[in-house]
Each structure stands twice: as C-alpha cells, then as structure tokens.
Short mmCIF file of C-alpha atoms in Angstrom, two decimals:
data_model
loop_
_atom_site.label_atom_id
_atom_site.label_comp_id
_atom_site.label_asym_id
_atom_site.label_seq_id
_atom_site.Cartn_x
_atom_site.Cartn_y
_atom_site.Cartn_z
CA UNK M 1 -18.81 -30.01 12.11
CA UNK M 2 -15.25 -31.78 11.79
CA UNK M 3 -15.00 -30.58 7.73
CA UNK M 4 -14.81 -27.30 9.44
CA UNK M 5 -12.85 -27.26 11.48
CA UNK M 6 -10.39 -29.22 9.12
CA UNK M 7 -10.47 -26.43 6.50
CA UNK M 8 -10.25 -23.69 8.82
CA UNK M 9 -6.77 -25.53 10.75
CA UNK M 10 -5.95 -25.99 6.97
CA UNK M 11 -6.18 -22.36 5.96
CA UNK M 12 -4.65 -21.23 8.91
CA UNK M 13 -1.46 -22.24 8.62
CA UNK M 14 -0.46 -20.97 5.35
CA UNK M 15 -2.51 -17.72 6.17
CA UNK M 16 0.34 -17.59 9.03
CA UNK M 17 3.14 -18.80 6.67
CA UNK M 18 1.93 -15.77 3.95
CA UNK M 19 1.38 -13.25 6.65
CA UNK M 20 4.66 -13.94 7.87
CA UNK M 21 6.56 -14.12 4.82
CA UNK M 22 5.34 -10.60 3.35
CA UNK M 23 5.84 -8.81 6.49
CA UNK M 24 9.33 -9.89 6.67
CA UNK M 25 9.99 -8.83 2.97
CA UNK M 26 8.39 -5.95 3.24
CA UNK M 27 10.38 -5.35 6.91
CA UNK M 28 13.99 -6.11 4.97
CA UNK M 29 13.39 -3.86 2.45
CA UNK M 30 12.17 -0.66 5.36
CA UNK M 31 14.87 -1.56 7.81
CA UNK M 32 17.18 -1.01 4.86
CA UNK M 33 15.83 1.71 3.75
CA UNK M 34 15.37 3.80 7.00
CA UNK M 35 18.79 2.41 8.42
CA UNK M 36 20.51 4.11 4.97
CA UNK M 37 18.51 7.13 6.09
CA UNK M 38 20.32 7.03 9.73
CA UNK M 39 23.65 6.20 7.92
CA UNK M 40 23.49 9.21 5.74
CA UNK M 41 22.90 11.27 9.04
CA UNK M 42 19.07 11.92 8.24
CA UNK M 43 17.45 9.97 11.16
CA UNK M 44 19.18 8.45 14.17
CA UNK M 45 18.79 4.85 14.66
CA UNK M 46 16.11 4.66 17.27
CA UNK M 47 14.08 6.55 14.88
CA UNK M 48 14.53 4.29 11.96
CA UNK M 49 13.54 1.21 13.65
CA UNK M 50 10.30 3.06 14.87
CA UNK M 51 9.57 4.17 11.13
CA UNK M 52 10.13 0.17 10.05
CA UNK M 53 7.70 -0.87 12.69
CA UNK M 54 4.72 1.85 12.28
CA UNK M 55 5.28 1.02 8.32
CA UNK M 56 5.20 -2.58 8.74
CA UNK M 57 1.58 -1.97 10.39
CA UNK M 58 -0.14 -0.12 7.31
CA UNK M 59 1.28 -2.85 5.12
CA UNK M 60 -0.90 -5.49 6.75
CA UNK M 61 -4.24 -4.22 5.58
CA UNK M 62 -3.28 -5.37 2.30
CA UNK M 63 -1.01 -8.23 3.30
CA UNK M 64 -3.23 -9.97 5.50
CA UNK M 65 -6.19 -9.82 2.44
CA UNK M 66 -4.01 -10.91 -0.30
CA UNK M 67 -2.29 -13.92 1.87
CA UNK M 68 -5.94 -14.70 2.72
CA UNK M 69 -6.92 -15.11 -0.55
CA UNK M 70 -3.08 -16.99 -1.71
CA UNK M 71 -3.58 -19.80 1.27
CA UNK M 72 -7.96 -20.55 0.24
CA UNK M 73 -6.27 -20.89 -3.42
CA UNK M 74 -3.41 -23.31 -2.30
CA UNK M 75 -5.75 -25.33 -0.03
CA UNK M 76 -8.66 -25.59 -2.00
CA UNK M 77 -6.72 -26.46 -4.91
CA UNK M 78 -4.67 -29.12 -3.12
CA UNK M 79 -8.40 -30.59 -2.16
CA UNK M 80 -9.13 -30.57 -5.78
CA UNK M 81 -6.24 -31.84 -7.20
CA UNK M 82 -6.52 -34.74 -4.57
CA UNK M 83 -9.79 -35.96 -5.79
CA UNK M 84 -11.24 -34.64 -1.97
CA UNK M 85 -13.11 -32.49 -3.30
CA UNK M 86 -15.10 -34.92 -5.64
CA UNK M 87 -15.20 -37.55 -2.76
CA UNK M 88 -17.16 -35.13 -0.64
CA UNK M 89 -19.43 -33.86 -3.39
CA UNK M 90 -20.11 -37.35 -3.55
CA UNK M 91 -21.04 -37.22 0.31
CA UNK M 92 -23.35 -35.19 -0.13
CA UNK M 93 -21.32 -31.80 0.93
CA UNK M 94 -21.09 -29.40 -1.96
CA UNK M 95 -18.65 -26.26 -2.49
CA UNK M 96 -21.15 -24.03 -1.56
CA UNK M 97 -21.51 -25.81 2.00
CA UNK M 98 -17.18 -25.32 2.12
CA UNK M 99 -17.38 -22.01 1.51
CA UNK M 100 -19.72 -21.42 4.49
CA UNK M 101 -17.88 -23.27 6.48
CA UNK M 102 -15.21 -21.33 6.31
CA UNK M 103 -17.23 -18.19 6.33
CA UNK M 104 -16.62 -17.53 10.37
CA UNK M 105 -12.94 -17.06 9.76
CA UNK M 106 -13.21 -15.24 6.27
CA UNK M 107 -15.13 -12.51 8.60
CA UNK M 108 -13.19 -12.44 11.54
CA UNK M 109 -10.70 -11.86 8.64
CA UNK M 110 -12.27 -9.36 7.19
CA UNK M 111 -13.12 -7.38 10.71
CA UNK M 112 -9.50 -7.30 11.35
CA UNK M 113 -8.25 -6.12 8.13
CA UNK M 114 -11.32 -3.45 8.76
CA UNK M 115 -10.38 -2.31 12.20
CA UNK M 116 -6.52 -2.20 11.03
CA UNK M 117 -7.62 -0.11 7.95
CA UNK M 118 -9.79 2.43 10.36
CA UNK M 119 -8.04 2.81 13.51
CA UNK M 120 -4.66 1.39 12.76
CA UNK M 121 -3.55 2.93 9.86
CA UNK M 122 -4.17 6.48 10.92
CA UNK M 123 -2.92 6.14 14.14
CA UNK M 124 0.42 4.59 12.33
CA UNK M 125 0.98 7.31 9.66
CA UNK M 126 -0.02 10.00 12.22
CA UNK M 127 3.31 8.31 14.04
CA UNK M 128 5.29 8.41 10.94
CA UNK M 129 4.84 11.80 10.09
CA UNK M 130 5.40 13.20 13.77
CA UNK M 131 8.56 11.28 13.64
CA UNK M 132 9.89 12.48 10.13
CA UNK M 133 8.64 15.86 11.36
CA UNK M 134 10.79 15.40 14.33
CA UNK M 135 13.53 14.20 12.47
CA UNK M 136 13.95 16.78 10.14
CA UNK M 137 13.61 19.43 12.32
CA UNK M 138 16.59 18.36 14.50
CA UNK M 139 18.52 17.99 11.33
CA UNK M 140 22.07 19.53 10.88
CA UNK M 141 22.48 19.74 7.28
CA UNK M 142 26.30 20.46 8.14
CA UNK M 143 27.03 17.02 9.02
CA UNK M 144 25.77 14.95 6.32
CA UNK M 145 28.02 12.76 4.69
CA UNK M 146 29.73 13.42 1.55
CA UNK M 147 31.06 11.15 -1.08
CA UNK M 148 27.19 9.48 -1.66
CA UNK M 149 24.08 10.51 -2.77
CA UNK M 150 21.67 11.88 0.08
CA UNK M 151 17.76 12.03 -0.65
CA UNK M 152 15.25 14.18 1.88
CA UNK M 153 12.20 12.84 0.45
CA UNK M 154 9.85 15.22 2.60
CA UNK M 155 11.25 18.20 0.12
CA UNK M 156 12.23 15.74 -3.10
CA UNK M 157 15.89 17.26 -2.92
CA UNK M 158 19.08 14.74 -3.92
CA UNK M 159 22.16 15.91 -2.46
CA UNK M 160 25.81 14.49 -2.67
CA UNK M 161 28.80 16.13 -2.12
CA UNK M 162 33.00 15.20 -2.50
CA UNK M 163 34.18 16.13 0.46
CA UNK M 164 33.24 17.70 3.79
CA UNK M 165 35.10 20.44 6.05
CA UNK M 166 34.74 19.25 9.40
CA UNK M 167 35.48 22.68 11.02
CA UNK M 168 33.88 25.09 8.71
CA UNK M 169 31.28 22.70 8.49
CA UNK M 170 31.28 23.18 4.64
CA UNK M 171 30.61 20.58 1.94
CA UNK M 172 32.98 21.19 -1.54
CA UNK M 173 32.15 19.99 -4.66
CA UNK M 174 28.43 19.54 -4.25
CA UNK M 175 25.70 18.46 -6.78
CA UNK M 176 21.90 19.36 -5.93
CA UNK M 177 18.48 18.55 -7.85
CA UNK M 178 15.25 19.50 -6.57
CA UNK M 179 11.86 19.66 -8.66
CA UNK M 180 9.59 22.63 -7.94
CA UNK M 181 6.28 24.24 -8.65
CA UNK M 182 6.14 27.95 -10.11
CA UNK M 183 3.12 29.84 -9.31
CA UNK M 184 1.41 28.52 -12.63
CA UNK M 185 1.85 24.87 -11.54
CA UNK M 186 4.23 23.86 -14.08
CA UNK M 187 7.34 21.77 -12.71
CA UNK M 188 10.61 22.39 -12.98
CA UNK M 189 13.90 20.28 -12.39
CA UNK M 190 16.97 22.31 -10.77
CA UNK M 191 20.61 21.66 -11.22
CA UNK M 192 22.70 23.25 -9.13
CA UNK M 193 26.79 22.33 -9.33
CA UNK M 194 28.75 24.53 -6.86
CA UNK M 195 32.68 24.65 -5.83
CA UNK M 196 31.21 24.36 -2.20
CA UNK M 197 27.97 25.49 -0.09
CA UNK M 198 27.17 25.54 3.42
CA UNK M 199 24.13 23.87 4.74
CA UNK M 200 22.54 24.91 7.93
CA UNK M 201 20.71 23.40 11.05
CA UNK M 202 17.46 22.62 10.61
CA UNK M 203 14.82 24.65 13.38
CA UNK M 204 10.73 24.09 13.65
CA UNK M 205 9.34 27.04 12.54
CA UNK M 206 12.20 28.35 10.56
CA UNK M 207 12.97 28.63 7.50
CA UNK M 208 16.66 27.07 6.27
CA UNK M 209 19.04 29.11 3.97
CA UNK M 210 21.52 26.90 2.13
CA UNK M 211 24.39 29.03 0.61
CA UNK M 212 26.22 27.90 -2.44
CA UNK M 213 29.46 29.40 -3.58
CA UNK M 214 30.86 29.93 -7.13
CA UNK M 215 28.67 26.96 -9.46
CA UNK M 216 26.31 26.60 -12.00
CA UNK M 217 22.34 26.45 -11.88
CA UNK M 218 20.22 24.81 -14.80
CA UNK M 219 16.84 24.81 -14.25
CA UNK M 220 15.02 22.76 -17.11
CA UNK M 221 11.60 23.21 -17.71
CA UNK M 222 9.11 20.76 -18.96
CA UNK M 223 9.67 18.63 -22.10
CA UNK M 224 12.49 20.68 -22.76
CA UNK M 225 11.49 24.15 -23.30
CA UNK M 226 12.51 27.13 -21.00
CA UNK M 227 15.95 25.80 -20.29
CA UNK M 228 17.78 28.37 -18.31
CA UNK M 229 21.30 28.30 -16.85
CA UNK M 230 22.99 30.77 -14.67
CA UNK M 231 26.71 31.07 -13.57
CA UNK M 232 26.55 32.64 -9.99
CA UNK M 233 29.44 33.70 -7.51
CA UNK M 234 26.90 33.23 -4.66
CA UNK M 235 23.67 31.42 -4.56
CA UNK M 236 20.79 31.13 -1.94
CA UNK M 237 17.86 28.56 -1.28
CA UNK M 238 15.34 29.26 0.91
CA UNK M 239 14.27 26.14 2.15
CA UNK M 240 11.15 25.29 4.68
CA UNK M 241 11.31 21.73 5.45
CA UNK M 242 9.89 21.35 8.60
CA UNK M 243 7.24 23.29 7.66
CA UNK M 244 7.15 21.02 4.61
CA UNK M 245 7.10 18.38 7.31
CA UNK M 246 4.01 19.18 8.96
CA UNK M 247 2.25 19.98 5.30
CA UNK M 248 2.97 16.08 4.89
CA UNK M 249 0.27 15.76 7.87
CA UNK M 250 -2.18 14.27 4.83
CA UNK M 251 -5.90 12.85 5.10
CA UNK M 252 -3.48 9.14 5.44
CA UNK M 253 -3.20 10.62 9.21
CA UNK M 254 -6.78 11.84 9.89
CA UNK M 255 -9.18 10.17 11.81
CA UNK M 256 -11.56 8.44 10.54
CA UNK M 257 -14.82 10.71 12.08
CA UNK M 258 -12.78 13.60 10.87
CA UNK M 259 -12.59 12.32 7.22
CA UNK M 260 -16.34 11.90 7.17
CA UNK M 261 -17.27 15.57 7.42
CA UNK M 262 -14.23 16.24 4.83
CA UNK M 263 -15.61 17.29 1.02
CA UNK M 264 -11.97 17.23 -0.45
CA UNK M 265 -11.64 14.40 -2.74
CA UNK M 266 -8.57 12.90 -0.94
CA UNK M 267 -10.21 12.58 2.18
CA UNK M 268 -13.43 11.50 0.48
CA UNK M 269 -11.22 8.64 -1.19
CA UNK M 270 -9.22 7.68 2.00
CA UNK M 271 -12.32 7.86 3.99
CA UNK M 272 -14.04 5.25 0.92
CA UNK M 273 -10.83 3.01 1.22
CA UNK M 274 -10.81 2.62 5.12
CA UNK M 275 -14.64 1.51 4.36
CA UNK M 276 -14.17 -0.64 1.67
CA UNK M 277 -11.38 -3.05 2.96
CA UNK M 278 -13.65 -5.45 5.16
CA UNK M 279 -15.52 -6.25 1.80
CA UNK M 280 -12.66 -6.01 -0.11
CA UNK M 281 -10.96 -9.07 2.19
CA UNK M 282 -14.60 -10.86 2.22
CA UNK M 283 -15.11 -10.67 -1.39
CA UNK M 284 -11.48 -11.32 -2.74
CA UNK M 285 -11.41 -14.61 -0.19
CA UNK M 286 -14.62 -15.89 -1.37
CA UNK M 287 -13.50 -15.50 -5.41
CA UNK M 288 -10.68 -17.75 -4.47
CA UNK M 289 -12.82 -20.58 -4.26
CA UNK M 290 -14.34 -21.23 -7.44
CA UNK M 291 -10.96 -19.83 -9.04
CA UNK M 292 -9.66 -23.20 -7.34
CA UNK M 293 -11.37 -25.39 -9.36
CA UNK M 294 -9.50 -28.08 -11.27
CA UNK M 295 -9.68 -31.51 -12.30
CA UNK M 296 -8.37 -34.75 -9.96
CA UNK M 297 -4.74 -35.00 -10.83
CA UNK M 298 -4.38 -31.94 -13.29
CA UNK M 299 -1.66 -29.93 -12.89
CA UNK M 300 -2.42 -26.42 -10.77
CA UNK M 301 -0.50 -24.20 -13.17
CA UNK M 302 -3.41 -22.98 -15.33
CA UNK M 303 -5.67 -22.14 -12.16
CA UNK M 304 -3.30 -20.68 -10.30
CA UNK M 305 -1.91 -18.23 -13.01
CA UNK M 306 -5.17 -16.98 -13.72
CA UNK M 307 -6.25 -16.34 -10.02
CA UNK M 308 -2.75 -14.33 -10.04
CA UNK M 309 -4.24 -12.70 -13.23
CA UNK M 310 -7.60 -11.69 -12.00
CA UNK M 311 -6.61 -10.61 -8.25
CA UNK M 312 -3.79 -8.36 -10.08
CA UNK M 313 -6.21 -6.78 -12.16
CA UNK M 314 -8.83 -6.38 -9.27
CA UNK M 315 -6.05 -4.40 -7.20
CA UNK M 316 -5.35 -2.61 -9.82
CA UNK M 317 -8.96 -1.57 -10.88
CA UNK M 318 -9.33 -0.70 -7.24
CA UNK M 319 -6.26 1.35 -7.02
CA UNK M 320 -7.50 3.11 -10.97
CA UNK M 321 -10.86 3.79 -8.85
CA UNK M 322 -9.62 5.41 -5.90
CA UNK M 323 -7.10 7.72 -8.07
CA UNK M 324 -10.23 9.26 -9.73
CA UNK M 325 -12.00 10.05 -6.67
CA UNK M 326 -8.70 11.54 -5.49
CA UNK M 327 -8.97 13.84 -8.37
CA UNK M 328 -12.13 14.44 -8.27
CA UNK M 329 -12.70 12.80 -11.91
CA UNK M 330 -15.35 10.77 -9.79
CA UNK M 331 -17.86 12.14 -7.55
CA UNK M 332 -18.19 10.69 -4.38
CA UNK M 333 -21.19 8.81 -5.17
CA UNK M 334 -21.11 6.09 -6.20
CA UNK M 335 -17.38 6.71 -5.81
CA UNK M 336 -15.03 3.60 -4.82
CA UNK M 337 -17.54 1.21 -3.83
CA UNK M 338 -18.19 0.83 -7.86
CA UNK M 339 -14.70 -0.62 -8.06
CA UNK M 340 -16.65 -3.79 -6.14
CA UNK M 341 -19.10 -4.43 -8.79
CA UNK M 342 -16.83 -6.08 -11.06
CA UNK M 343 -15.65 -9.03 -8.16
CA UNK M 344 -18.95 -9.43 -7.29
CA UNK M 345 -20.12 -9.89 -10.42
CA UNK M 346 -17.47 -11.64 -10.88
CA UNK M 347 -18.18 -14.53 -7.92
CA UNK M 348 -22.29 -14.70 -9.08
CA UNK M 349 -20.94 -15.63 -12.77
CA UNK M 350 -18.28 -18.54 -11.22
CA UNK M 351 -20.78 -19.54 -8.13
CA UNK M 352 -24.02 -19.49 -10.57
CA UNK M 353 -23.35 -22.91 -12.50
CA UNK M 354 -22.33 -24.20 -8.77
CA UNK M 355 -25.64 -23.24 -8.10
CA UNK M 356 -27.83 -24.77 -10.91
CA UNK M 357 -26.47 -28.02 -10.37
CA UNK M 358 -26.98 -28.02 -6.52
CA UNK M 359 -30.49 -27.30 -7.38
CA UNK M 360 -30.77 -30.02 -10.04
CA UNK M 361 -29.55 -32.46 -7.78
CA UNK M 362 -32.72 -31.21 -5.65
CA UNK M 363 -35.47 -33.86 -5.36
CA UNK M 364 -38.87 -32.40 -6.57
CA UNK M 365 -41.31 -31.55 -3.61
CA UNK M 366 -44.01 -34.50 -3.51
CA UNK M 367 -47.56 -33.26 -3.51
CA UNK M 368 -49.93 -34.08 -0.63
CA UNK M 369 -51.81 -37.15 -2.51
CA UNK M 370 -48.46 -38.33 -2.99
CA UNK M 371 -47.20 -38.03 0.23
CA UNK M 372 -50.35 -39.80 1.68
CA UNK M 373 -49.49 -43.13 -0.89
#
C-alpha cells in the first residue's frame, strides 16, 4: 500500500539522521578519551582507535532503539500537527492500521538491535578487554608522563607526578590514590605523597612492584573513621594489573550459550538483557505512537516533553530492574522481563480508547431476515 511505504521512507530518514548523530557523539567523546589514554603513554594509538570502534558497536543496541522511537515521535507528530492524520481517519485508515503498517520495519528493527545485543556485543567487549589486557601488560610504568594526572582504570589508581628522570627512569614528586578492599570488604581510599618512586614494566603473569621513596601514606577509611597515616623512608605496592586485566574478562564478554547455563546473578542479568532488547525496541517504538497524539495546529511541546518523560523513566526502571537481578535482590524468575510490564501496560491503556472508537465506528452485523430484505 502507498501509506506504507510513505511512512516507512518517512521514518527512515530521521532513524538515519538519529543513528548517525549519537554515534558520532558518542565516537567524539571515546576518541577523546582513548586518544588521552595514548597521550598519557597508556595505549598506543592503533589501540585507541580500535577501543573507539569496538565501543562505538555496544552503544548501538541502545542507540538504534532510542533513535527509533525519537524519529516515530517526530513523524507521527508532524502528521498530527498537519491535520494528516485526521484527513486519513477520515479515509477510512485509522492509527491502528499506521501502526501496522509500519510494523515490518519496527521488527526488522527490533531483530537487529537483538542480533547486535546477542552476538555483537560479546564479541565487542570480548575485543575490548583482550586489548586493554594487551595494553596493560606491555605497559612501562617508567615512561609515563609527568606534570598531569594519569588514571589506569583497570586497577582504579590516579597517578601524577612533577617531573620525570629520563635515565633513572624515576618520577619525583609523585601523588597516588587508589581505593581498595580489606579482607572484610570494607573500602578504603589511599594517599600516598612521595619525594620520588620508581615504577616498573608491566609483564603478563607478573606481579608489578612500585617503590616509593621518603613520603607520606594516609589511608582513610570509610565515613571517616580508621584514618591512619604513616611517614615511611621506603614504601612498596604490590600491584597485579594484568592479572587484574584478565579478572575484567566479565559475563559482558561471555557468550551468549555460555551465560545460559550460568546461576550467578550477573550472568543471569546479562543473559535477561541480551533477551530482552528485541522487545524492548518493539515495545518502546510502538508507545511512540499514541504518545504522538496532538491536536491540528497545536504546538508539539507538551507531547514531546512527556514522551521524553516516560521513555526516561522506562530506561531507567529497566536499568533499576536489571541492578537487582545483578544482586541477586531478584530471583531470576520473573527477573527482568517484569521491567516490561509497565510499557506494555502502558501501550493497552493509550491504544484501548483507540480501540473502542474503531469498534464504535463498526456497523452492526445484519441478521439473515435482514440481509434477505
């Protein structure tokens, strides 16, 4: 039919526009990330651009739902708006009938945000953690730069340092903090201020020894209690990041079959969410109809801020959901799929009164003696 191929042409384009648009956001702010990362002498350039691109891929299972569901609002609400809408109710063709004619592409949609979510995005973190694996294992502590603040966030540790001794390979005037677990699970911040330290080459399998000389630690426990602070002449820090590194190997980077067998409630919730984005897409597309609705010639500001409203809340319902599982504060049954009930209960309440009136409009059914007359 030509309405539907109109709407879908008409959908496309700003799906393409949105698509486009967040990725290369979301691209300025990696590549300036990672490329401060190979500046700082963390990463060489080759790898940064590799971590931009495998990042920009798990970004589009959410980018390509929520521009999805931003280009249905902006085109169904021009329609409105217009008056188009009301001439082809008047046709005969009701919003119901538009939203299944558009319901080939929300699918196709929603199977590629699915087979991103499923075989993309573990394939891409499994990438990004071999790579910062790889990265910081090669690492030569003794050359990073002094005079800014360096952050390794596969241990948590900020490091800066005034100057550097080329030769000696020894950084003077240096400023650490780390945060770490003791063996009761409480977490502690560390301050370490030293005249000078020496950092060492980072190997796979080994652990790293950084020396500091003649400084300060402070190690502040939580909300203030069990402050202690120690003046040393010579400190040591045993620290395993590589094998940190490969710890970072989470469920993010599992296969799919492989979470499905899993009981821990991190895989059980990754597993859930790889699941759960096809309907996600398919349900958050099809809510952005009705939320469309407005009067010939009123202005879109109203509609448009609550749509923002309700998909904000949705994601972060969704997001509230999942974090339970993860902690197990939810078991696995009905698990993340509950987050769902609310949308869809959602759409029957805005697509009911849609509904009655299509069926008002009905003619009654005429009875056989009338049908004969």
């Amino acid at each position: 039919m030509l309405i539907d191929r109109y709407l879908a042409s008409e959908i496309l384009r700003p799906l393409a526009l949105g698509v486009g648009l967040f990725l290369l956001i979301y691209v300025g702010f990696s590549l300036s990330k990672n490329l401060s990362m190979a500046a700082d002498g963390l990463i060489d350039t080759a790898t940064a651009l590799q971590l931009v691109g495998l990042s920009s891929l798990t970004t589009l299972e959410v980018i390509l739902p929520t521009a999805l569901f931003f280009s249905v609002l902006l085109v169904m609400g021009r329609l409105y708006q217009n008056g188009e809408i009301a001439a082809l109710v008047s046709a005969g063709v009701s919003p119901l009938r538009l939203m299944r004619s558009v319901g080939t592409a929300v699918l196709l949609a929603a199977l590629l945000a699915g087979l991103l979510s499923i075989f993309g995005r573990p394939w891409a973190y499994d990438s990004i953690y071999r790579l910062e694996a790889q990265a910081i294992s090669r690492l030569d502590a003794g050359e990073l730069a002094a005079g800014q603040f360096v952050s390794l966030d596969v241990d948590g540790y900020m490091f800066i340092a005034d100057d550097r001794a080329e030769q000696e390979k020894l950084h003077r005037g240096v400023f650490l903090f780390r945060t770490h677990e003791n063996a009761e699970g409480v977490v502690h911040k560390e301050l370490i201020r030293a005249d000078s330290a020496r950092l060492p080459r980072f190997d796979p399998g080994r652990e790293a020894v950084l020396v500091f000389h003649d400084g300060y630690s402070y190690l502040l426990g939580p909300e203030g209690r069990s402050d202690l602070s120690m003046r040393f002449g010579e400190m040591s820090i045993v620290w395993g990041a590589a094998e940190q590194a490969r710890e970072k190997y989470k469920s993010k980077a599992r296969p799919t079959a492989e979470l499905r067998s899993s009981d821990q409630p991190k895989d059980i919730a990754e597993y859930q969410w790889r699941l759960s984005t096809p309907l996600a897409t398919f349900l958050l597309t099809l809510l952005a109809f009705p939320l469309a609705r407005s009067k010939p010639r009123e202005s879109r500001l109203r509609p448009n801020v609550v749509a923002l409203f309700i998909y904000l809340l949705l994601f972060a319902e969704v997001s509230m959901v999942r974090t339970l599982v993860e902690q197990a504060t939810l078991p696995p049954v009905p698990g993340l799929w509950i987050a769902y009930v609310p949308p869809l209960l959602l759409l029957l309440a805005l697509m009911a009164p849609e509904r009655l009136r299509q069926l008002r409009r009905r003619p009654p059914a005429l009875s056989p003696g009338q049908r004969a007359h």
